[in-house]
Amino acid sequence: MSDEISNVSEGNSEEGQLPVFSAVKGVGGEDALVDALKQVIDPELNINIVDLGLVYEIQRAEENSSKVSVCMTLTSPACPAGPQIIQQAKMALERLDDVDEVSIQLTMTPPWSPDLMTDDARDELGIF
């Protein structure tokens, strides 16, 4: 299993990847992958990272669909829960039977804002 975590300055997809989810581009997702990431809860806000809008893209490698990459962000560059959230996201995906390797790319572009949250998440936090 890969421990790859990298920083990405732009939200560009890597070649050889099949997009299965893109919050930024409005593409739906592969339910199992999205559901696995919905199990990861931001410890400060007590809302899952998908509904918070932290997950920008999930992709499977074209040559090997058991390899998954995730492009995500944090609520702030100095988020104290960042390492915990990233590790939990990786572990949540690796628990799936058809996923052998996960890499997480952390990006701050576009920056996270409450506008990226789902309506349910905004309601839960009292943001209208």
PDB file of N, CA, C and O in Angstrom, residues 24-97:
ATOM      1  N   VAL A  24     -15.444  19.625  -8.252  1.00  0.00           N
ATOM      2  CA  VAL A  24     -15.159  20.887  -8.926  1.00  0.00           C
ATOM      3  C   VAL A  24     -15.821  20.923 -10.303  1.00  0.00           C
ATOM      4  O   VAL A  24     -16.371  21.925 -10.711  1.00  0.00           O
ATOM      5  N   LYS A  25     -15.801  19.784 -11.010  1.00  0.00           N
ATOM      6  CA  LYS A  25     -16.348  19.730 -12.365  1.00  0.00           C
ATOM      7  C   LYS A  25     -17.800  19.275 -12.397  1.00  0.00           C
ATOM      8  O   LYS A  25     -18.388  19.156 -13.444  1.00  0.00           O
ATOM      9  N   GLY A  26     -18.370  18.973 -11.257  1.00  0.00           N
ATOM     10  CA  GLY A  26     -19.761  18.573 -11.205  1.00  0.00           C
ATOM     11  C   GLY A  26     -20.025  17.163 -11.705  1.00  0.00           C
ATOM     12  O   GLY A  26     -21.114  16.866 -12.159  1.00  0.00           O
ATOM     13  N   VAL A  27     -19.022  16.293 -11.636  1.00  0.00           N
ATOM     14  CA  VAL A  27     -19.168  14.912 -12.077  1.00  0.00           C
ATOM     15  C   VAL A  27     -19.558  14.066 -10.881  1.00  0.00           C
ATOM     16  O   VAL A  27     -18.992  14.209  -9.799  1.00  0.00           O
ATOM     17  N   GLY A  28     -20.521  13.168 -11.055  1.00  0.00           N
ATOM     18  CA  GLY A  28     -20.930  12.265  -9.977  1.00  0.00           C
ATOM     19  C   GLY A  28     -19.807  11.334  -9.589  1.00  0.00           C
ATOM     20  O   GLY A  28     -18.672  11.527  -9.986  1.00  0.00           O
ATOM     21  N   GLY A  29     -20.094  10.318  -8.862  1.00  0.00           N
ATOM     22  CA  GLY A  29     -19.012   9.477  -8.408  1.00  0.00           C
ATOM     23  C   GLY A  29     -19.331   8.014  -8.345  1.00  0.00           C
ATOM     24  O   GLY A  29     -20.461   7.598  -8.513  1.00  0.00           O
ATOM     25  N   GLU A  30     -18.284   7.259  -8.151  1.00  0.00           N
ATOM     26  CA  GLU A  30     -18.401   5.839  -7.890  1.00  0.00           C
ATOM     27  C   GLU A  30     -18.811   5.724  -6.427  1.00  0.00           C
ATOM     28  O   GLU A  30     -18.049   6.080  -5.531  1.00  0.00           O
ATOM     29  N   ASP A  31     -20.011   5.251  -6.196  1.00  0.00           N
ATOM     30  CA  ASP A  31     -20.602   5.283  -4.862  1.00  0.00           C
ATOM     31  C   ASP A  31     -19.712   4.715  -3.769  1.00  0.00           C
ATOM     32  O   ASP A  31     -19.614   5.289  -2.689  1.00  0.00           O
ATOM     33  N   ALA A  32     -19.051   3.597  -4.018  1.00  0.00           N
ATOM     34  CA  ALA A  32     -18.243   2.960  -2.982  1.00  0.00           C
ATOM     35  C   ALA A  32     -17.102   3.871  -2.530  1.00  0.00           C
ATOM     36  O   ALA A  32     -16.816   3.971  -1.335  1.00  0.00           O
ATOM     37  N   LEU A  33     -16.467   4.553  -3.486  1.00  0.00           N
ATOM     38  CA  LEU A  33     -15.356   5.444  -3.134  1.00  0.00           C
ATOM     39  C   LEU A  33     -15.852   6.673  -2.387  1.00  0.00           C
ATOM     40  O   LEU A  33     -15.284   7.076  -1.368  1.00  0.00           O
ATOM     41  N   VAL A  34     -16.910   7.266  -2.886  1.00  0.00           N
ATOM     42  CA  VAL A  34     -17.472   8.451  -2.244  1.00  0.00           C
ATOM     43  C   VAL A  34     -17.991   8.099  -0.850  1.00  0.00           C
ATOM     44  O   VAL A  34     -17.731   8.813   0.123  1.00  0.00           O
ATOM     45  N   ASP A  35     -18.695   6.973  -0.738  1.00  0.00           N
ATOM     46  CA  ASP A  35     -19.223   6.546   0.563  1.00  0.00           C
ATOM     47  C   ASP A  35     -18.105   6.277   1.567  1.00  0.00           C
ATOM     48  O   ASP A  35     -18.243   6.585   2.755  1.00  0.00           O
ATOM     49  N   ALA A  36     -16.998   5.702   1.098  1.00  0.00           N
ATOM     50  CA  ALA A  36     -15.870   5.450   2.000  1.00  0.00           C
ATOM     51  C   ALA A  36     -15.335   6.767   2.548  1.00  0.00           C
ATOM     52  O   ALA A  36     -15.050   6.880   3.751  1.00  0.00           O
ATOM     53  N   LEU A  37     -15.220   7.770   1.688  1.00  0.00           N
ATOM     54  CA  LEU A  37     -14.712   9.066   2.153  1.00  0.00           C
ATOM     55  C   LEU A  37     -15.720   9.797   3.026  1.00  0.00           C
ATOM     56  O   LEU A  37     -15.335  10.630   3.846  1.00  0.00           O
ATOM     57  N   LYS A  38     -16.995   9.478   2.880  1.00  0.00           N
ATOM     58  CA  LYS A  38     -18.005  10.089   3.756  1.00  0.00           C
ATOM     59  C   LYS A  38     -17.890   9.568   5.194  1.00  0.00           C
ATOM     60  O   LYS A  38     -18.484  10.147   6.103  1.00  0.00           O
ATOM     61  N   GLN A  39     -17.116   8.518   5.394  1.00  0.00           N
ATOM     62  CA  GLN A  39     -16.888   8.004   6.748  1.00  0.00           C
ATOM     63  C   GLN A  39     -15.813   8.805   7.488  1.00  0.00           C
ATOM     64  O   GLN A  39     -15.628   8.646   8.686  1.00  0.00           O
ATOM     65  N   VAL A  40     -15.100   9.657   6.764  1.00  0.00           N
ATOM     66  CA  VAL A  40     -14.042  10.481   7.358  1.00  0.00           C
ATOM     67  C   VAL A  40     -14.669  11.785   7.830  1.00  0.00           C
ATOM     68  O   VAL A  40     -15.190  12.563   7.035  1.00  0.00           O
ATOM     69  N   ILE A  41     -14.607  12.009   9.124  1.00  0.00           N
ATOM     70  CA  ILE A  41     -15.250  13.169   9.751  1.00  0.00           C
ATOM     71  C   ILE A  41     -14.199  14.198  10.153  1.00  0.00           C
ATOM     72  O   ILE A  41     -13.199  13.855  10.787  1.00  0.00           O
ATOM     73  N   ASP A  42     -14.430  15.434   9.788  1.00  0.00           N
ATOM     74  CA  ASP A  42     -13.562  16.519  10.255  1.00  0.00           C
ATOM     75  C   ASP A  42     -13.791  16.645  11.758  1.00  0.00           C
ATOM     76  O   ASP A  42     -14.917  16.928  12.187  1.00  0.00           O
ATOM     77  N   PRO A  43     -12.752  16.448  12.572  1.00  0.00           N
ATOM     78  CA  PRO A  43     -12.954  16.436  14.026  1.00  0.00           C
ATOM     79  C   PRO A  43     -13.353  17.788  14.620  1.00  0.00           C
ATOM     80  O   PRO A  43     -13.945  17.836  15.694  1.00  0.00           O
ATOM     81  N   GLU A  44     -13.063  18.868  13.931  1.00  0.00           N
ATOM     82  CA  GLU A  44     -13.420  20.183  14.450  1.00  0.00           C
ATOM     83  C   GLU A  44     -14.855  20.571  14.119  1.00  0.00           C
ATOM     84  O   GLU A  44     -15.527  21.222  14.903  1.00  0.00           O
ATOM     85  N   LEU A  45     -15.335  20.165  12.941  1.00  0.00           N
ATOM     86  CA  LEU A  45     -16.674  20.546  12.500  1.00  0.00           C
ATOM     87  C   LEU A  45     -17.688  19.418  12.617  1.00  0.00           C
ATOM     88  O   LEU A  45     -18.880  19.640  12.489  1.00  0.00           O
ATOM     89  N   ASN A  46     -17.199  18.203  12.827  1.00  0.00           N
ATOM     90  CA  ASN A  46     -18.033  17.013  12.995  1.00  0.00           C
ATOM     91  C   ASN A  46     -18.931  16.753  11.771  1.00  0.00           C
ATOM     92  O   ASN A  46     -20.088  16.365  11.909  1.00  0.00           O
ATOM     93  N   ILE A  47     -18.383  17.003  10.579  1.00  0.00           N
ATOM     94  CA  ILE A  47     -19.071  16.762   9.313  1.00  0.00           C
ATOM     95  C   ILE A  47     -18.099  16.034   8.403  1.00  0.00           C
ATOM     96  O   ILE A  47     -16.884  16.285   8.439  1.00  0.00           O
ATOM     97  N   ASN A  48     -18.623  15.124   7.561  1.00  0.00           N
ATOM     98  CA  ASN A  48     -17.723  14.351   6.707  1.00  0.00           C
ATOM     99  C   ASN A  48     -17.066  15.235   5.643  1.00  0.00           C
ATOM    100  O   ASN A  48     -17.594  16.281   5.260  1.00  0.00           O
ATOM    101  N   ILE A  49     -15.901  14.773   5.173  1.00  0.00           N
ATOM    102  CA  ILE A  49     -15.084  15.588   4.274  1.00  0.00           C
ATOM    103  C   ILE A  49     -15.703  15.768   2.884  1.00  0.00           C
ATOM    104  O   ILE A  49     -15.415  16.755   2.216  1.00  0.00           O
ATOM    105  N   VAL A  50     -16.565  14.847   2.455  1.00  0.00           N
ATOM    106  CA  VAL A  50     -17.230  15.009   1.158  1.00  0.00           C
ATOM    107  C   VAL A  50     -18.267  16.121   1.252  1.00  0.00           C
ATOM    108  O   VAL A  50     -18.299  17.028   0.415  1.00  0.00           O
ATOM    109  N   ASP A  51     -19.116  16.066   2.269  1.00  0.00           N
ATOM    110  CA  ASP A  51     -20.141  17.096   2.433  1.00  0.00           C
ATOM    111  C   ASP A  51     -19.539  18.463   2.742  1.00  0.00           C
ATOM    112  O   ASP A  51     -20.132  19.493   2.406  1.00  0.00           O
ATOM    113  N   LEU A  52     -18.369  18.476   3.358  1.00  0.00           N
ATOM    114  CA  LEU A  52     -17.691  19.753   3.609  1.00  0.00           C
ATOM    115  C   LEU A  52     -17.130  20.360   2.322  1.00  0.00           C
ATOM    116  O   LEU A  52     -16.807  21.540   2.286  1.00  0.00           O
ATOM    117  N   GLY A  53     -17.016  19.551   1.281  1.00  0.00           N
ATOM    118  CA  GLY A  53     -16.464  20.044   0.029  1.00  0.00           C
ATOM    119  C   GLY A  53     -14.953  19.994  -0.016  1.00  0.00           C
ATOM    120  O   GLY A  53     -14.331  20.684  -0.830  1.00  0.00           O
ATOM    121  N   LEU A  54     -14.346  19.161   0.825  1.00  0.00           N
ATOM    122  CA  LEU A  54     -12.890  19.056   0.854  1.00  0.00           C
ATOM    123  C   LEU A  54     -12.349  18.140  -0.237  1.00  0.00           C
ATOM    124  O   LEU A  54     -11.180  18.240  -0.597  1.00  0.00           O
ATOM    125  N   VAL A  55     -13.173  17.236  -0.742  1.00  0.00           N
ATOM    126  CA  VAL A  55     -12.735  16.284  -1.765  1.00  0.00           C
ATOM    127  C   VAL A  55     -13.046  16.882  -3.134  1.00  0.00           C
ATOM    128  O   VAL A  55     -14.203  17.073  -3.484  1.00  0.00           O
ATOM    129  N   TYR A  56     -11.993  17.174  -3.891  1.00  0.00           N
ATOM    130  CA  TYR A  56     -12.170  17.772  -5.208  1.00  0.00           C
ATOM    131  C   TYR A  56     -12.289  16.725  -6.301  1.00  0.00           C
ATOM    132  O   TYR A  56     -13.023  16.907  -7.252  1.00  0.00           O
ATOM    133  N   GLU A  57     -11.530  15.643  -6.197  1.00  0.00           N
ATOM    134  CA  GLU A  57     -11.562  14.650  -7.261  1.00  0.00           C
ATOM    135  C   GLU A  57     -11.067  13.301  -6.751  1.00  0.00           C
ATOM    136  O   GLU A  57     -10.150  13.228  -5.953  1.00  0.00           O
ATOM    137  N   ILE A  58     -11.709  12.243  -7.239  1.00  0.00           N
ATOM    138  CA  ILE A  58     -11.285  10.872  -6.977  1.00  0.00           C
ATOM    139  C   ILE A  58     -11.094  10.224  -8.337  1.00  0.00           C
ATOM    140  O   ILE A  58     -11.965  10.340  -9.192  1.00  0.00           O
ATOM    141  N   GLN A  59      -9.960   9.563  -8.536  1.00  0.00           N
ATOM    142  CA  GLN A  59      -9.691   8.921  -9.816  1.00  0.00           C
ATOM    143  C   GLN A  59      -9.127   7.531  -9.604  1.00  0.00           C
ATOM    144  O   GLN A  59      -8.418   7.280  -8.631  1.00  0.00           O
ATOM    145  N   ARG A  60      -9.438   6.640 -10.542  1.00  0.00           N
ATOM    146  CA  ARG A  60      -8.814   5.321 -10.605  1.00  0.00           C
ATOM    147  C   ARG A  60      -7.794   5.360 -11.734  1.00  0.00           C
ATOM    148  O   ARG A  60      -8.043   5.964 -12.778  1.00  0.00           O
ATOM    149  N   ALA A  61      -6.655   4.686 -11.539  1.00  0.00           N
ATOM    150  CA  ALA A  61      -5.641   4.620 -12.581  1.00  0.00           C
ATOM    151  C   ALA A  61      -6.183   3.806 -13.752  1.00  0.00           C
ATOM    152  O   ALA A  61      -6.816   2.775 -13.551  1.00  0.00           O
ATOM    153  N   GLU A  62      -5.947   4.289 -14.949  1.00  0.00           N
ATOM    154  CA  GLU A  62      -6.450   3.621 -16.143  1.00  0.00           C
ATOM    155  C   GLU A  62      -5.847   2.227 -16.306  1.00  0.00           C
ATOM    156  O   GLU A  62      -6.541   1.280 -16.667  1.00  0.00           O
ATOM    157  N   GLU A  63      -4.555   2.104 -16.022  1.00  0.00           N
ATOM    158  CA  GLU A  63      -3.874   0.822 -16.209  1.00  0.00           C
ATOM    159  C   GLU A  63      -4.135  -0.170 -15.082  1.00  0.00           C
ATOM    160  O   GLU A  63      -3.918  -1.363 -15.232  1.00  0.00           O
ATOM    161  N   ASN A  64      -4.583   0.323 -13.936  1.00  0.00           N
ATOM    162  CA  ASN A  64      -4.827  -0.556 -12.783  1.00  0.00           C
ATOM    163  C   ASN A  64      -5.885   0.103 -11.901  1.00  0.00           C
ATOM    164  O   ASN A  64      -5.578   0.974 -11.099  1.00  0.00           O
ATOM    165  N   SER A  65      -7.126  -0.359 -12.026  1.00  0.00           N
ATOM    166  CA  SER A  65      -8.234   0.297 -11.321  1.00  0.00           C
ATOM    167  C   SER A  65      -8.185   0.114  -9.808  1.00  0.00           C
ATOM    168  O   SER A  65      -8.963   0.729  -9.094  1.00  0.00           O
ATOM    169  N   SER A  66      -7.247  -0.693  -9.312  1.00  0.00           N
ATOM    170  CA  SER A  66      -7.121  -0.830  -7.857  1.00  0.00           C
ATOM    171  C   SER A  66      -6.281   0.294  -7.256  1.00  0.00           C
ATOM    172  O   SER A  66      -6.155   0.395  -6.042  1.00  0.00           O
ATOM    173  N   LYS A  67      -5.717   1.151  -8.118  1.00  0.00           N
ATOM    174  CA  LYS A  67      -4.964   2.319  -7.666  1.00  0.00           C
ATOM    175  C   LYS A  67      -5.878   3.535  -7.738  1.00  0.00           C
ATOM    176  O   LYS A  67      -6.429   3.850  -8.789  1.00  0.00           O
ATOM    177  N   VAL A  68      -6.035   4.210  -6.614  1.00  0.00           N
ATOM    178  CA  VAL A  68      -6.938   5.356  -6.521  1.00  0.00           C
ATOM    179  C   VAL A  68      -6.150   6.580  -6.080  1.00  0.00           C
ATOM    180  O   VAL A  68      -5.304   6.495  -5.192  1.00  0.00           O
ATOM    181  N   SER A  69      -6.433   7.696  -6.707  1.00  0.00           N
ATOM    182  CA  SER A  69      -5.838   8.952  -6.251  1.00  0.00           C
ATOM    183  C   SER A  69      -6.965   9.917  -5.904  1.00  0.00           C
ATOM    184  O   SER A  69      -8.025   9.913  -6.528  1.00  0.00           O
ATOM    185  N   VAL A  70      -6.697  10.716  -4.890  1.00  0.00           N
ATOM    186  CA  VAL A  70      -7.663  11.686  -4.403  1.00  0.00           C
ATOM    187  C   VAL A  70      -6.996  13.047  -4.384  1.00  0.00           C
ATOM    188  O   VAL A  70      -5.880  13.190  -3.893  1.00  0.00           O
ATOM    189  N   CYS A  71      -7.674  14.031  -4.949  1.00  0.00           N
ATOM    190  CA  CYS A  71      -7.233  15.413  -4.850  1.00  0.00           C
ATOM    191  C   CYS A  71      -8.185  16.088  -3.874  1.00  0.00           C
ATOM    192  O   CYS A  71      -9.402  16.064  -4.070  1.00  0.00           O
ATOM    193  N   MET A  72      -7.628  16.628  -2.817  1.00  0.00           N
ATOM    194  CA  MET A  72      -8.468  17.239  -1.787  1.00  0.00           C
ATOM    195  C   MET A  72      -7.787  18.456  -1.201  1.00  0.00           C
ATOM    196  O   MET A  72      -6.626  18.728  -1.474  1.00  0.00           O
ATOM    197  N   THR A  73      -8.526  19.158  -0.388  1.00  0.00           N
ATOM    198  CA  THR A  73      -8.009  20.339   0.279  1.00  0.00           C
ATOM    199  C   THR A  73      -8.344  20.266   1.753  1.00  0.00           C
ATOM    200  O   THR A  73      -8.919  19.276   2.218  1.00  0.00           O
ATOM    201  N   LEU A  74      -7.993  21.272   2.474  1.00  0.00           N
ATOM    202  CA  LEU A  74      -8.339  21.404   3.892  1.00  0.00           C
ATOM    203  C   LEU A  74      -9.057  22.736   4.074  1.00  0.00           C
ATOM    204  O   LEU A  74      -9.003  23.602   3.195  1.00  0.00           O
ATOM    205  N   THR A  75      -9.728  22.907   5.191  1.00  0.00           N
ATOM    206  CA  THR A  75     -10.461  24.154   5.406  1.00  0.00           C
ATOM    207  C   THR A  75      -9.525  25.355   5.496  1.00  0.00           C
ATOM    208  O   THR A  75      -9.931  26.476   5.212  1.00  0.00           O
ATOM    209  N   SER A  76      -8.267  25.115   5.895  1.00  0.00           N
ATOM    210  CA  SER A  76      -7.253  26.170   5.889  1.00  0.00           C
ATOM    211  C   SER A  76      -5.884  25.508   5.726  1.00  0.00           C
ATOM    212  O   SER A  76      -5.714  24.344   6.107  1.00  0.00           O
ATOM    213  N   PRO A  77      -4.910  26.233   5.177  1.00  0.00           N
ATOM    214  CA  PRO A  77      -3.582  25.646   4.998  1.00  0.00           C
ATOM    215  C   PRO A  77      -2.947  25.176   6.306  1.00  0.00           C
ATOM    216  O   PRO A  77      -2.157  24.238   6.312  1.00  0.00           O
ATOM    217  N   ALA A  78      -3.314  25.798   7.407  1.00  0.00           N
ATOM    218  CA  ALA A  78      -2.728  25.444   8.705  1.00  0.00           C
ATOM    219  C   ALA A  78      -3.674  24.594   9.549  1.00  0.00           C
ATOM    220  O   ALA A  78      -3.556  24.550  10.770  1.00  0.00           O
ATOM    221  N   CYS A  79      -4.588  23.893   8.913  1.00  0.00           N
ATOM    222  CA  CYS A  79      -5.573  23.085   9.631  1.00  0.00           C
ATOM    223  C   CYS A  79      -4.863  22.076  10.539  1.00  0.00           C
ATOM    224  O   CYS A  79      -4.110  21.231  10.066  1.00  0.00           O
ATOM    225  N   PRO A  80      -5.079  22.171  11.853  1.00  0.00           N
ATOM    226  CA  PRO A  80      -4.383  21.266  12.772  1.00  0.00           C
ATOM    227  C   PRO A  80      -4.808  19.803  12.611  1.00  0.00           C
ATOM    228  O   PRO A  80      -4.051  18.902  12.951  1.00  0.00           O
ATOM    229  N   ALA A  81      -5.989  19.565  12.068  1.00  0.00           N
ATOM    230  CA  ALA A  81      -6.470  18.197  11.882  1.00  0.00           C
ATOM    231  C   ALA A  81      -6.082  17.632  10.517  1.00  0.00           C
ATOM    232  O   ALA A  81      -6.419  16.492  10.199  1.00  0.00           O
ATOM    233  N   GLY A  82      -5.379  18.408   9.709  1.00  0.00           N
ATOM    234  CA  GLY A  82      -5.025  17.999   8.352  1.00  0.00           C
ATOM    235  C   GLY A  82      -4.378  16.632   8.242  1.00  0.00           C
ATOM    236  O   GLY A  82      -4.860  15.774   7.501  1.00  0.00           O
ATOM    237  N   PRO A  83      -3.282  16.381   8.963  1.00  0.00           N
ATOM    238  CA  PRO A  83      -2.643  15.069   8.863  1.00  0.00           C
ATOM    239  C   PRO A  83      -3.583  13.918   9.251  1.00  0.00           C
ATOM    240  O   PRO A  83      -3.571  12.868   8.601  1.00  0.00           O
ATOM    241  N   GLN A  84      -4.393  14.125  10.250  1.00  0.00           N
ATOM    242  CA  GLN A  84      -5.353  13.103  10.688  1.00  0.00           C
ATOM    243  C   GLN A  84      -6.400  12.851   9.604  1.00  0.00           C
ATOM    244  O   GLN A  84      -6.720  11.699   9.289  1.00  0.00           O
ATOM    245  N   ILE A  85      -6.928  13.891   9.012  1.00  0.00           N
ATOM    246  CA  ILE A  85      -7.944  13.764   7.962  1.00  0.00           C
ATOM    247  C   ILE A  85      -7.368  13.037   6.753  1.00  0.00           C
ATOM    248  O   ILE A  85      -7.999  12.133   6.188  1.00  0.00           O
ATOM    249  N   ILE A  86      -6.174  13.402   6.341  1.00  0.00           N
ATOM    250  CA  ILE A  86      -5.536  12.772   5.186  1.00  0.00           C
ATOM    251  C   ILE A  86      -5.303  11.286   5.442  1.00  0.00           C
ATOM    252  O   ILE A  86      -5.605  10.441   4.595  1.00  0.00           O
ATOM    253  N   GLN A  87      -4.774  10.957   6.597  1.00  0.00           N
ATOM    254  CA  GLN A  87      -4.513   9.545   6.925  1.00  0.00           C
ATOM    255  C   GLN A  87      -5.814   8.750   6.997  1.00  0.00           C
ATOM    256  O   GLN A  87      -5.890   7.626   6.507  1.00  0.00           O
ATOM    257  N   GLN A  88      -6.856   9.313   7.572  1.00  0.00           N
ATOM    258  CA  GLN A  88      -8.136   8.612   7.653  1.00  0.00           C
ATOM    259  C   GLN A  88      -8.758   8.421   6.277  1.00  0.00           C
ATOM    260  O   GLN A  88      -9.386   7.387   6.009  1.00  0.00           O
ATOM    261  N   ALA A  89      -8.608   9.390   5.382  1.00  0.00           N
ATOM    262  CA  ALA A  89      -9.127   9.257   4.020  1.00  0.00           C
ATOM    263  C   ALA A  89      -8.424   8.113   3.300  1.00  0.00           C
ATOM    264  O   ALA A  89      -9.069   7.277   2.649  1.00  0.00           O
ATOM    265  N   LYS A  90      -7.124   8.048   3.436  1.00  0.00           N
ATOM    266  CA  LYS A  90      -6.334   6.979   2.825  1.00  0.00           C
ATOM    267  C   LYS A  90      -6.768   5.619   3.362  1.00  0.00           C
ATOM    268  O   LYS A  90      -7.022   4.685   2.607  1.00  0.00           O
ATOM    269  N   MET A  91      -6.889   5.519   4.660  1.00  0.00           N
ATOM    270  CA  MET A  91      -7.276   4.254   5.288  1.00  0.00           C
ATOM    271  C   MET A  91      -8.700   3.843   4.907  1.00  0.00           C
ATOM    272  O   MET A  91      -8.967   2.656   4.684  1.00  0.00           O
ATOM    273  N   ALA A  92      -9.609   4.802   4.812  1.00  0.00           N
ATOM    274  CA  ALA A  92     -11.005   4.492   4.462  1.00  0.00           C
ATOM    275  C   ALA A  92     -11.085   3.872   3.073  1.00  0.00           C
ATOM    276  O   ALA A  92     -11.830   2.913   2.853  1.00  0.00           O
ATOM    277  N   LEU A  93     -10.313   4.392   2.135  1.00  0.00           N
ATOM    278  CA  LEU A  93     -10.331   3.850   0.782  1.00  0.00           C
ATOM    279  C   LEU A  93      -9.617   2.503   0.704  1.00  0.00           C
ATOM    280  O   LEU A  93     -10.050   1.602  -0.013  1.00  0.00           O
ATOM    281  N   GLU A  94      -8.531   2.360   1.440  1.00  0.00           N
ATOM    282  CA  GLU A  94      -7.775   1.100   1.409  1.00  0.00           C
ATOM    283  C   GLU A  94      -8.553  -0.058   2.021  1.00  0.00           C
ATOM    284  O   GLU A  94      -8.235  -1.212   1.765  1.00  0.00           O
ATOM    285  N   ARG A  95      -9.573   0.228   2.802  1.00  0.00           N
ATOM    286  CA  ARG A  95     -10.405  -0.843   3.366  1.00  0.00           C
ATOM    287  C   ARG A  95     -11.320  -1.481   2.318  1.00  0.00           C
ATOM    288  O   ARG A  95     -11.857  -2.559   2.531  1.00  0.00           O
ATOM    289  N   LEU A  96     -11.511  -0.809   1.198  1.00  0.00           N
ATOM    290  CA  LEU A  96     -12.364  -1.357   0.146  1.00  0.00           C
ATOM    291  C   LEU A  96     -11.658  -2.532  -0.536  1.00  0.00           C
ATOM    292  O   LEU A  96     -10.446  -2.490  -0.771  1.00  0.00           O
ATOM    293  N   ASP A  97     -12.412  -3.568  -0.870  1.00  0.00           N
ATOM    294  CA  ASP A  97     -11.846  -4.777  -1.468  1.00  0.00           C
ATOM    295  C   ASP A  97     -11.151  -4.531  -2.792  1.00  0.00           C
ATOM    296  O   ASP A  97     -10.169  -5.193  -3.112  1.00  0.00           O
TER     297      ASP A  97
END
